[in-house]
Every structure is written in C-alpha cells, then in structure tokens.
Short mmCIF file of C-alpha atoms in Angstrom, two decimals:
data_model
loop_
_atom_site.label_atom_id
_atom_site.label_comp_id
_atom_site.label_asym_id
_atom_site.label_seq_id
_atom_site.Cartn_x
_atom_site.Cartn_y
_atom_site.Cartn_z
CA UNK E 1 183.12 35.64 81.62
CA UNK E 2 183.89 35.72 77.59
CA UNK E 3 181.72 36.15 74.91
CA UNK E 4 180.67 33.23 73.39
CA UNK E 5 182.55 31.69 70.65
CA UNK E 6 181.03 31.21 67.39
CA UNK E 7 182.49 28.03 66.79
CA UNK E 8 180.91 26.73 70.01
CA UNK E 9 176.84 26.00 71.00
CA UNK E 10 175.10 28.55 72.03
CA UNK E 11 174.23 28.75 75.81
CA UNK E 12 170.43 28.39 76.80
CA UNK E 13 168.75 30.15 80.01
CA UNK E 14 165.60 29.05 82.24
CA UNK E 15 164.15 31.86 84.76
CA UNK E 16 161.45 30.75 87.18
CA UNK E 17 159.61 34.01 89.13
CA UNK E 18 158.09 32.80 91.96
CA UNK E 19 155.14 35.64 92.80
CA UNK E 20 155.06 36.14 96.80
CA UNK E 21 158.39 34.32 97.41
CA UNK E 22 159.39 36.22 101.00
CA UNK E 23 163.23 35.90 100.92
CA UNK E 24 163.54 35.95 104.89
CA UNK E 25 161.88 32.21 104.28
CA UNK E 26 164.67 30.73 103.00
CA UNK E 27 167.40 29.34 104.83
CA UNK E 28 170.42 30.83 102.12
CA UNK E 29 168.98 34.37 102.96
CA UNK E 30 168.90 33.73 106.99
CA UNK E 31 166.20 31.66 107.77
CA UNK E 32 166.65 28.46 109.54
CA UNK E 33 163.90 26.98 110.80
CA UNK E 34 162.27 26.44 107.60
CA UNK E 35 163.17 22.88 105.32
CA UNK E 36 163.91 24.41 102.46
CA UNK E 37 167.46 21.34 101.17
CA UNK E 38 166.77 21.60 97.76
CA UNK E 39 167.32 25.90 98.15
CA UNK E 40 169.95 25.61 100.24
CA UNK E 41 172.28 23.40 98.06
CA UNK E 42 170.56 25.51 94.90
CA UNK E 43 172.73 28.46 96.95
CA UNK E 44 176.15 26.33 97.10
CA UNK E 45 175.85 26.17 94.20
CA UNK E 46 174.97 29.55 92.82
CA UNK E 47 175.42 33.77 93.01
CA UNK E 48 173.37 34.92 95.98
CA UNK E 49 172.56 38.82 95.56
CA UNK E 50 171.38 40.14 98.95
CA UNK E 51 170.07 43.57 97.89
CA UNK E 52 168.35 42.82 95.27
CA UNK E 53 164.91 44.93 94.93
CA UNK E 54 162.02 45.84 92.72
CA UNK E 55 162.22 49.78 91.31
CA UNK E 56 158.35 49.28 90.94
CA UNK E 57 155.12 47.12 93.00
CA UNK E 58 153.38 47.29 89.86
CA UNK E 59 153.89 43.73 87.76
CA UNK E 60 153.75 45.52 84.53
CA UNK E 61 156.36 47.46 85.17
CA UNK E 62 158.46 45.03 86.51
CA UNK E 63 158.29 42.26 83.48
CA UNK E 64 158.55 45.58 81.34
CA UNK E 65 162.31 45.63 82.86
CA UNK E 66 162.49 41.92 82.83
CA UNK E 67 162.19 41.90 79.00
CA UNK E 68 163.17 45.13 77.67
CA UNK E 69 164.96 46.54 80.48
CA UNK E 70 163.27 49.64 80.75
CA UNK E 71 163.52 51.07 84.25
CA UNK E 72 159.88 52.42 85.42
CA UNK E 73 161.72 55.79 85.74
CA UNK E 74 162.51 55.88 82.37
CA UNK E 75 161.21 57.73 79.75
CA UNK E 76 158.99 56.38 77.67
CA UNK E 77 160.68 57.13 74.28
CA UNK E 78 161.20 54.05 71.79
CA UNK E 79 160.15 51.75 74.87
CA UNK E 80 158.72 49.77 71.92
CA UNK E 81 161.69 49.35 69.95
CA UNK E 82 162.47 45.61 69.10
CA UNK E 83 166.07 45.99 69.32
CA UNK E 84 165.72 46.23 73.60
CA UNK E 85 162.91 43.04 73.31
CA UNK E 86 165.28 40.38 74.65
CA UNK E 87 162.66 37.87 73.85
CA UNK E 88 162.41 38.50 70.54
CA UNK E 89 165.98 39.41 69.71
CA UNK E 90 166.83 35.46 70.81
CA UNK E 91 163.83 34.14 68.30
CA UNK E 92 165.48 36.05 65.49
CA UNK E 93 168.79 34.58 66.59
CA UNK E 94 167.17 31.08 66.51
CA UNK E 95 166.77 30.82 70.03
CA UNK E 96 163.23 28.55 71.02
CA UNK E 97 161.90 31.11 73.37
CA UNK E 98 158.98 30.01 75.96
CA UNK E 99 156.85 31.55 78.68
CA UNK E 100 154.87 29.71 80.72
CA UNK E 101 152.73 30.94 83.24
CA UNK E 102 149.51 30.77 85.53
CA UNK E 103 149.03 34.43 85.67
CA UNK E 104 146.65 35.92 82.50
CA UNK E 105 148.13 38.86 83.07
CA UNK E 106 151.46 38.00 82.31
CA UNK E 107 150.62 36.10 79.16
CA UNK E 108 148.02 38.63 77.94
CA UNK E 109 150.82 41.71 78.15
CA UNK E 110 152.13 43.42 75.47
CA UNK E 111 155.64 42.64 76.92
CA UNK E 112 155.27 38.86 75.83
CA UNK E 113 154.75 39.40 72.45
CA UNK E 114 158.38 38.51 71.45
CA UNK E 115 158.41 35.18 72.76
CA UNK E 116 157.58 32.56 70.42
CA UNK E 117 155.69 29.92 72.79
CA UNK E 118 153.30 31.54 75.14
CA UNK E 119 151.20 29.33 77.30
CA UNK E 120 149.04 29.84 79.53
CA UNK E 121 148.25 27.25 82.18
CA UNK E 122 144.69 27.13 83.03
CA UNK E 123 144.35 27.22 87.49
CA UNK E 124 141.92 25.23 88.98
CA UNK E 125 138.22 26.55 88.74
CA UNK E 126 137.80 25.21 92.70
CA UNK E 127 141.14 25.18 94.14
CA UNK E 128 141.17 22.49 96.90
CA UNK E 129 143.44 21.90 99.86
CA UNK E 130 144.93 18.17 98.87
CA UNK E 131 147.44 16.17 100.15
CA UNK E 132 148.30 15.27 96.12
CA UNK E 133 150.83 17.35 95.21
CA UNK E 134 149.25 17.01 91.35
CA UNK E 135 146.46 18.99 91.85
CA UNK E 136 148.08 22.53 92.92
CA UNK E 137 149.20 24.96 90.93
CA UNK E 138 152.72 24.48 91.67
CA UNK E 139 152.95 21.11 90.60
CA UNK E 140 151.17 22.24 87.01
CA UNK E 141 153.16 24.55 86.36
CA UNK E 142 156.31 22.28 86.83
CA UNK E 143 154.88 19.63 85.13
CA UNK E 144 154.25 22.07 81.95
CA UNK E 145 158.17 22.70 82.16
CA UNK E 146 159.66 19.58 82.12
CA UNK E 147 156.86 18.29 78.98
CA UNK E 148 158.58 21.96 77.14
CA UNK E 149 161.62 20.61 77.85
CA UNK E 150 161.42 17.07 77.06
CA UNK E 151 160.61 18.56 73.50
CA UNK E 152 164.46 20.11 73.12
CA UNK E 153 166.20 16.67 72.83
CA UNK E 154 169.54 18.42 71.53
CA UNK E 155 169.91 21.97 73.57
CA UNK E 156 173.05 22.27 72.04
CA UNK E 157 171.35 22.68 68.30
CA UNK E 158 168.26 24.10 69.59
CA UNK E 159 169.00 26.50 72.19
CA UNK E 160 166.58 28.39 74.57
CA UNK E 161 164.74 30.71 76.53
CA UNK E 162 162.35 29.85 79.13
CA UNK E 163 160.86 31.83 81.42
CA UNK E 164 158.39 30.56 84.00
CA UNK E 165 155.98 32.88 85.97
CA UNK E 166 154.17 30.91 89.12
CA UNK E 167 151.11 32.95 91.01
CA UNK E 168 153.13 31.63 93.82
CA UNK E 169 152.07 32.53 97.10
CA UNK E 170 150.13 35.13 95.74
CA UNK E 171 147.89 32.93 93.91
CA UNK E 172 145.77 29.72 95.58
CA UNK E 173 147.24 28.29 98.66
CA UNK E 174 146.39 24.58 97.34
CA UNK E 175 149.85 23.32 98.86
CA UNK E 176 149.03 20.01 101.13
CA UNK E 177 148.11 20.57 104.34
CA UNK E 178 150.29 18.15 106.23
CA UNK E 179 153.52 20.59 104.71
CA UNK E 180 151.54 23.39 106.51
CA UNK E 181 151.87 20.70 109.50
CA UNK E 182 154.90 20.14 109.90
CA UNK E 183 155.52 23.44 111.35
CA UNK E 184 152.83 23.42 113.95
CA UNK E 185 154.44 23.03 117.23
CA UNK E 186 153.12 22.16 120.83
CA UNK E 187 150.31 24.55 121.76
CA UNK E 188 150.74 26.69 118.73
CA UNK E 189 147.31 27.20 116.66
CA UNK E 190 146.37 25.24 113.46
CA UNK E 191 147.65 26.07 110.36
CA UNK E 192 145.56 28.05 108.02
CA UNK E 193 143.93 26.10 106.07
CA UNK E 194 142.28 28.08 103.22
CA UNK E 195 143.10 28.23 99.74
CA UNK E 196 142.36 32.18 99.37
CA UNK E 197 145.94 33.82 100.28
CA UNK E 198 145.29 35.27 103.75
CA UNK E 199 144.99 39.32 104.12
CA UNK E 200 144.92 40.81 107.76
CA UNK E 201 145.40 44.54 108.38
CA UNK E 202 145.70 45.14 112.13
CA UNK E 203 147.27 48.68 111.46
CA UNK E 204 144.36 50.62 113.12
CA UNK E 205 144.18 48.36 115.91
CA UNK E 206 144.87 49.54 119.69
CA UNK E 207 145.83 46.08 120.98
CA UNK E 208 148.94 44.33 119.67
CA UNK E 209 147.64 41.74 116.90
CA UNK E 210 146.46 38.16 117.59
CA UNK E 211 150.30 36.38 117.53
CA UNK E 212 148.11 33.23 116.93
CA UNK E 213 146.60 35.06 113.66
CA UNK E 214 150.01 35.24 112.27
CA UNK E 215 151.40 32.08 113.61
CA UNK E 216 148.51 30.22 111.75
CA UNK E 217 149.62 32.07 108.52
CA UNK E 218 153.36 31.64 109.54
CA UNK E 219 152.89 27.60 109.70
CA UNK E 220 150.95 27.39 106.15
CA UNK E 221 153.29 29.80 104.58
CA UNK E 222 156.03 27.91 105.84
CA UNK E 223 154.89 25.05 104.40
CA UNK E 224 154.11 26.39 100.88
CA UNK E 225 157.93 26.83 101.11
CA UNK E 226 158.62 23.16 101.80
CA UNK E 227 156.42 22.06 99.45
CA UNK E 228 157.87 24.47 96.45
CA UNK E 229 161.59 23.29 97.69
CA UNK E 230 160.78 19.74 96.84
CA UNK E 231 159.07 20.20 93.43
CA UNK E 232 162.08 22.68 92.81
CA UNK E 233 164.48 19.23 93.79
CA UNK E 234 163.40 17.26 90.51
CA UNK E 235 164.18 20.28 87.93
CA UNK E 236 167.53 20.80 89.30
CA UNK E 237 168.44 17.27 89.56
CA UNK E 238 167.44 17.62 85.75
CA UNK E 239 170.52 20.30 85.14
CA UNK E 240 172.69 18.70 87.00
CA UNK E 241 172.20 15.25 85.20
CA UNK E 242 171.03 15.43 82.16
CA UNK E 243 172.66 17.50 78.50
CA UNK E 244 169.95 19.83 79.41
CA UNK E 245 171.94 21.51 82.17
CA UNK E 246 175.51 21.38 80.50
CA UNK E 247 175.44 24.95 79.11
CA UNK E 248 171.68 26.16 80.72
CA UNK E 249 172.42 29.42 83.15
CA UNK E 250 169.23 29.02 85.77
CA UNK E 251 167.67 31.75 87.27
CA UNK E 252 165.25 32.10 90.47
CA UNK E 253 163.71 35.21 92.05
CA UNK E 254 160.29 36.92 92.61
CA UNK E 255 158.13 39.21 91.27
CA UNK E 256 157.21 40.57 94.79
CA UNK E 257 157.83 39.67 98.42
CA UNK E 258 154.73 38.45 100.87
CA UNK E 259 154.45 40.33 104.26
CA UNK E 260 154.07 38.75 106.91
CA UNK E 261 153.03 40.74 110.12
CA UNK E 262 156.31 43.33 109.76
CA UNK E 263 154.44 46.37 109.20
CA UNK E 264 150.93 45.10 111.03
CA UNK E 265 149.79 43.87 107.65
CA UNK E 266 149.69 40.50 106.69
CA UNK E 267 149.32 39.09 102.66
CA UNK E 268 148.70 41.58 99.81
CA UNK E 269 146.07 43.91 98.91
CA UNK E 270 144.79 44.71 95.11
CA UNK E 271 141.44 47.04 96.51
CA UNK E 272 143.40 48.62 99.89
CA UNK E 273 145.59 51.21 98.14
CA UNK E 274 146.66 52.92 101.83
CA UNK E 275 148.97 50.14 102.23
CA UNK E 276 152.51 50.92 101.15
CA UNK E 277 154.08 48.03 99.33
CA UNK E 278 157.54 49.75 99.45
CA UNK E 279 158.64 47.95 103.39
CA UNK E 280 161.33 45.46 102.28
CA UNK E 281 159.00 42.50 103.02
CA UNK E 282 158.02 43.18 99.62
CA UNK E 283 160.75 44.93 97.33
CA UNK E 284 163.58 43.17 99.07
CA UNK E 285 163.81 39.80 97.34
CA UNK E 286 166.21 36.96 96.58
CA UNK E 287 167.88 36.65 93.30
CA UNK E 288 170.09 33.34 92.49
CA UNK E 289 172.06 32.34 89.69
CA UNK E 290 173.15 29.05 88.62
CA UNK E 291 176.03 28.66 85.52
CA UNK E 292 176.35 25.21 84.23
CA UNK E 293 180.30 26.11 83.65
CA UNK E 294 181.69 26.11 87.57
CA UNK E 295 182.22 30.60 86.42
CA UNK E 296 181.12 30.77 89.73
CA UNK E 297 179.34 28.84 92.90
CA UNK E 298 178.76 29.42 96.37
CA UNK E 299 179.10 33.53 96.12
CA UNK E 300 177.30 36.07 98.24
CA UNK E 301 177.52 39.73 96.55
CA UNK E 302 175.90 42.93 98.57
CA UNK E 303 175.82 45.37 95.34
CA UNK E 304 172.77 46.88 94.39
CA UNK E 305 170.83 45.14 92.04
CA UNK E 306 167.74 45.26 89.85
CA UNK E 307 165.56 43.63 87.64
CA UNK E 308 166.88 45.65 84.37
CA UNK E 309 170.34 44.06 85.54
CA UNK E 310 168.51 40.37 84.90
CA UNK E 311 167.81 41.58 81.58
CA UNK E 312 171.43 42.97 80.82
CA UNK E 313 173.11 39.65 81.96
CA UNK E 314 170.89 37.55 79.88
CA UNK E 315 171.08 39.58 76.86
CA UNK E 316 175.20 39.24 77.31
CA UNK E 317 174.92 35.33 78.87
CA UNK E 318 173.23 34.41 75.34
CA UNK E 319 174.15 37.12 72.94
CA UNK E 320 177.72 37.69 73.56
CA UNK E 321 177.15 41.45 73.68
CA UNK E 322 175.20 44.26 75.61
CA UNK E 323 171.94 45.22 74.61
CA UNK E 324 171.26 48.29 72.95
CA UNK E 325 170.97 51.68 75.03
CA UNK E 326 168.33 53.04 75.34
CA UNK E 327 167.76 57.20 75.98
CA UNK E 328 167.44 57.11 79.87
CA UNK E 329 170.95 55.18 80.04
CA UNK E 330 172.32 58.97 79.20
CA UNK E 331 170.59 60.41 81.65
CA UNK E 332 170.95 58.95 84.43
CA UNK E 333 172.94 55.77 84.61
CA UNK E 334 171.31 54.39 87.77
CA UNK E 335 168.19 53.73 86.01
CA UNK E 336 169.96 51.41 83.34
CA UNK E 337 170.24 47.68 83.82
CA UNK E 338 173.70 46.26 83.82
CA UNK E 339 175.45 42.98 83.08
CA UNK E 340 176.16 41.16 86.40
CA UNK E 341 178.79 38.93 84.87
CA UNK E 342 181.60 41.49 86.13
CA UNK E 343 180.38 42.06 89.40
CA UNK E 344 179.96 38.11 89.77
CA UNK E 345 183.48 37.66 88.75
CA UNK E 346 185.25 40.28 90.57
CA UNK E 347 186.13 42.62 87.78
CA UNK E 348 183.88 45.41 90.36
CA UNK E 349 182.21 45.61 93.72
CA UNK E 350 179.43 48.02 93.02
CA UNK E 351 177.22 48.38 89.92
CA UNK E 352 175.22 52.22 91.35
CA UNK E 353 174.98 54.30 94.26
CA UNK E 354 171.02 53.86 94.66
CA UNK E 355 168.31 52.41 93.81
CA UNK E 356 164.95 53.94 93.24
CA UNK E 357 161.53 52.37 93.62
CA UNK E 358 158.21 53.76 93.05
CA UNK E 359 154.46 52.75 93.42
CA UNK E 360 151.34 53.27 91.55
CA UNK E 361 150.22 55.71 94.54
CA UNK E 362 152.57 58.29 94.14
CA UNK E 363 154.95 57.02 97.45
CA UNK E 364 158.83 55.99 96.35
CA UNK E 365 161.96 55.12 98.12
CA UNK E 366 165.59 55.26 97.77
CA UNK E 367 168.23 52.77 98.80
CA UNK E 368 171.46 53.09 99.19
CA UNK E 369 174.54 50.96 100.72
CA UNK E 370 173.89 52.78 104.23
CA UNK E 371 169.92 53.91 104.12
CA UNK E 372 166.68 53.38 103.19
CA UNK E 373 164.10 56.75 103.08
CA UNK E 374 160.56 56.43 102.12
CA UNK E 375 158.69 59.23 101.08
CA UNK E 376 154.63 59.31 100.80
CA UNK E 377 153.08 60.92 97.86
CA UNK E 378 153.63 64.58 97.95
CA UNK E 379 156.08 64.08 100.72
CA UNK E 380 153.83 63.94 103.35
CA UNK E 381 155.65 61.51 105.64
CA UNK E 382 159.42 60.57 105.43
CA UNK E 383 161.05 57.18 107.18
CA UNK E 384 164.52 56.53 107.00
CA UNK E 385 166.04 53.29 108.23
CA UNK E 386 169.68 52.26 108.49
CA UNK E 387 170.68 49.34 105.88
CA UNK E 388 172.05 46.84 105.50
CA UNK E 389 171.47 46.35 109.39
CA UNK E 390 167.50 46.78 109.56
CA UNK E 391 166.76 44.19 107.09
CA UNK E 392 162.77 44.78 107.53
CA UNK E 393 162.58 48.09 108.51
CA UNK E 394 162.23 48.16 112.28
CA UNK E 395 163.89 50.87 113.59
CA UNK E 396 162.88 54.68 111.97
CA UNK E 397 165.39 56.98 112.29
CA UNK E 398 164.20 60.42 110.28
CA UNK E 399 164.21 62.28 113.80
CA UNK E 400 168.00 62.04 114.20
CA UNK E 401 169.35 61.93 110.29
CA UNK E 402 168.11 65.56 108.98
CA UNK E 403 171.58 65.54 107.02
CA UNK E 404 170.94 62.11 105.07
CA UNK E 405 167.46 63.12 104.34
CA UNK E 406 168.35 66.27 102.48
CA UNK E 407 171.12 64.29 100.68
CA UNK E 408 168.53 61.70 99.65
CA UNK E 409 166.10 63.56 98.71
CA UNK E 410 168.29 65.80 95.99
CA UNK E 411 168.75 62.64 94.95
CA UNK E 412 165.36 61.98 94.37
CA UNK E 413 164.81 65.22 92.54
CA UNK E 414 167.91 64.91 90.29
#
C-alpha cells in the first residue's frame, strides 16, 4: 500500500480488544456451530491472520507493545521515549486520539498517557443477568463509541484514533440469558447463569471432569458470542454507510484467549499462579483487519504475527512511515514489530522465524511454522506440539523430537 499523499485526508483507525475473545468461537477461525453473521461477513471482508499470538499473559505488557511496540523481551532502554508512543505521535500530528475502556487498569497505565481522550466507563456496581441488552457492559461500551464518534462530523478534517478496550468475557457475564439459550439443546444442562466469569480447575482430579460443567459454560459462553456479534452489526453497518468508514482502517482482536476445558481448566485465574496461561486457548487469538479502500478483503495469511506488528502497521497506515527503532530491533529482529501492509499485499510470505512468549512465572514458549515447545520456569518440564496441525495443544510430542528441542531451545538462549 503507498504512503499517504499529502495532498489527500489523512486516514483514521478504530481498534476494539475484546478481553477473553476465544478465537476457536468464531465461525471465520473454524467454528460453526456458533451464530456469529455479523463476524463472519466482518471476515469477507477483511485480513484474517491465523497465528497470531501474545509474546506476554501479562496485560501490561501487552498494551506496552500495542502502543509503543516494545516487545516484553526487550530491553528496557528509552522504553519511555515519545518518539515510539504511537498515541501521542498522532495527537502531535493533529490526530483526535481516544481510548475508551471498562478496565481501570487500562486507563490508569502509564501507557495511555499519550492519548488525548481517556475515558473510563464506569461497570455496573451489581451486574445483573437481563434480557436488555442496555444494561451490560457490552452494550456501554458501544454506546460510548458511537456518542465519540458522532462528535467527528468531518473525519476527513479531523482524523482519528480510537481504541476500545472491553473486559469482555473476562469481565461480568451480564449478556441476556435467552442468547445463553439458544445453545441449550435436548437433554443438555442449563446454561450458566451467573454474572461472575466461571473458573473450574479439574486438573488434580482422578475422574474425567463433569462434561455437563463445561457444557453449561460452553452454552453461556456461546452466547456471550452471539450477543457481542450483534452489537458488533450496528458499528460496522456504520463504516460501511456512513463518511465515517470511507478512509477508517478497523481493527478487532483480543487481549487474551478464554479456556475452555482444553487443558482441564476452565476461565482464568488472577490468585492460582500454577496454571500456565501459555496453551493456545489463551495466546492463540484472532486478529482482523478491515481497509475502507478494497487494498484487500477476504484474505487468510498463516505468518507469524504479534501485537508489536499492530503497532508497526498503524504507525505506517496513518503516518506514512515506520516508526522509529528502537535498541532491541538490532539485536534481535524477531522481537521488533513490523508493518503488515507487505505481507497483506503479497510483497512477502513470512515476517520471522519464531515467536517468543513469556509469563509473569518464569514459564515461556516458542512458536514456530512447524512447533510449539513450552518450557516451565527453570526448565523443569518441556512440551512440544506439532503446529499448525494441533491447534490447542493435544497431542505432546517431546518423547520423540529430542532434535527440535535442542534446536528450540538455542533459540531460546540466543
């Protein structure tokens, strides 16, 4: 794609992050059995990225890449510096530049300093299970977009940045209960029903675990999906009729995944450090993007991808130019974000060799286009599983791949 012209307006960008989004429930990444329309044609008419993953289960870390593109393995020299703070580089450049959000975390970080709207949209205090879609946290949230929006009457003299962070599935489960219904089938158990996100570790359990457990969770979860695919309806109907979309690039994705029984484990876990959070369930995640210009629609690419590389392609989407390297680009190039504009339009077919992701325990992984090794901390236990094949890490395979170990793990050290 070429830089922009001076002569003509200036591009604007919306990102929603949708916390918890599990790609394998939505029907673009595999999943049929789930109503998810609004998705589906959101795919026909975007970039799908297939391996897309976290480097990092820690949300810092991530929105840290997100807006300055600073790979968690990265040193920590001039992290700071304002000319990587996309946010604030596109204020300076007259750019309006919004975050909204339901997660204080998000808005409180030092990260979101360089936007010029932050706002923070105030949850429920007693989250209820409704069938009015206006009193969940999804519909908020939404509803604080489009007012944001409605206040850029001319994008092409005001353009902008807006980046929406939902709790998601990992906040209050206040989606309608008869969405959770519709997936409920003859014999099968009642949905769940709460509005606390459901946890269940059956990993020291003897027996198998209760299939109706995680059919209950399967059924609400499921519908949370539904639900979010018809609120997600209205905003694109928005870019595809209105001036608004003409020259906005949309991006959706997640900030984690959700698991969902995989690994014997079932929701997320702040207090249970044991649990790994580097299975694909929750690193592996879908990434789509949307141009308003027909560059390119209904594309599948397998390349390794990051969050830094979200960072890269807005920075050269908007800007016109590549952001400014920082010292671990030197180092090792893997760790570096990069532009996805020539992968997306053919120019390559590969961006790195491997991916690396880390948690806040001390465990990391690698990925590369044929495996996936996990490592505990200290190297304690080692898992290896063949990719792309084993999407969610079924089948371990460190007992007959001694070779592909050692090579991965040089990797790791280098």
């Amino acid at each position: 794609m070429p830089d922009q012209p001076n002569s003509e307006p200036r591009r604007s960008a919306v990102c929603f992050v949708v916390d918890g989004l599990h790609s394998g429930f939505l029907g673009a990444y595999g999943n049929a059995g789930i109503l998810s329309p609004n998705c589906d044609r959101l795919a026909c008419e975007s970039v799908l990225f297939d391996r897309y993953y976290l480097n990092s289960t820690d949300l810092a870390s991530t929105y840290r890449e997100f807006w300055f593109g600073r790979h968690p393995g990265a040193d920590d020299e001039n992290e700071g510096a304002d000319e990587n703070n996309l946010p604030e580089r596109l204020t300076k450049e007259g750019y309006r530049t919004i975050l909204l959000t339901d997660e204080p975390t998000i808005a409180d970080t030092v990260w979101a300093d360089g936007f010029a709207e932050v706002c923070l949209i105030d949850a429920a205090n007693s989250p209820q299970v409704t069938d009015s879609p206006e009193e969940t946290g999804f519909f908020r949230l939404l509803t604080a977009v489009f007012e944001k929006l409605a206040e850029i009457p001319d994008p092409d003299k005001e353009p902008f940045f807006l980046w929406c962070h939902w709790k998601g599935f990992a906040g209050a489960w206040d989606f309608p209960l008869s969405c959770r219904e519709e997936y409920v089938e003859d014999e099968d158990p009642p949905p769940y029903a709460g509005t606390e996100p459901p946890f269940v570790d059956e990993r020291s359990a003897e027996t198998e675990p209760d299939p109706d457990v995680l059919r209950s969770v399967v059924e609400a979860y499921s519908g949370g999906i539904t639900f979010f695919d018809e609120l997600l309806g209205g905003f694109l109907q928005t870019l595809r009729e209105g001036e608004l979309g003409k020259r906005t690039l949309f991006a959706l994705t997640s900030a984690q995944g959700y698991p969902m029984g995989e690994h014997r484990v079932i929701g997320l876990s702040d207090s249970d450090k044991s649990i790994s959070r580097l299975w694909s369930e929750n690193v592996h995640l879908p990434l789509f993007l949307r141009f308003p210009d027909g560059f390119a629609k209904m594309e599948r690419r397998p390349a390794l991808t990051q969050p830094n590389d979200l960072y890269a392609t807005f920075w050269h989407y908007l800007l016109g130019s590549d952001p400014v390297p920082s010292p671990d680009q030197e180092k090792c190039s893997d760790l570096a974000g990069r532009n996805l504009l020539p992968l997306i339009s053919g120019e390559t077919e590969s961006l790195r060799q491997e991916l690396l992701i880390a948690d806040s325990e001390g465990s990391r992984a690698m990925i590369t286009a044929e495996w996936f090794l996990k490592e505990t901390k200290n190297g304690r236990r080692l898992e290896l599983y063949a990719k792309p094949d084993d999407r969610w890490d079924v089948n371990e395979v460190s007992n007959r791949c001694g070779e592909q170990i050692e090579t991965l793990r040089l990797k790791f050290d280098r």
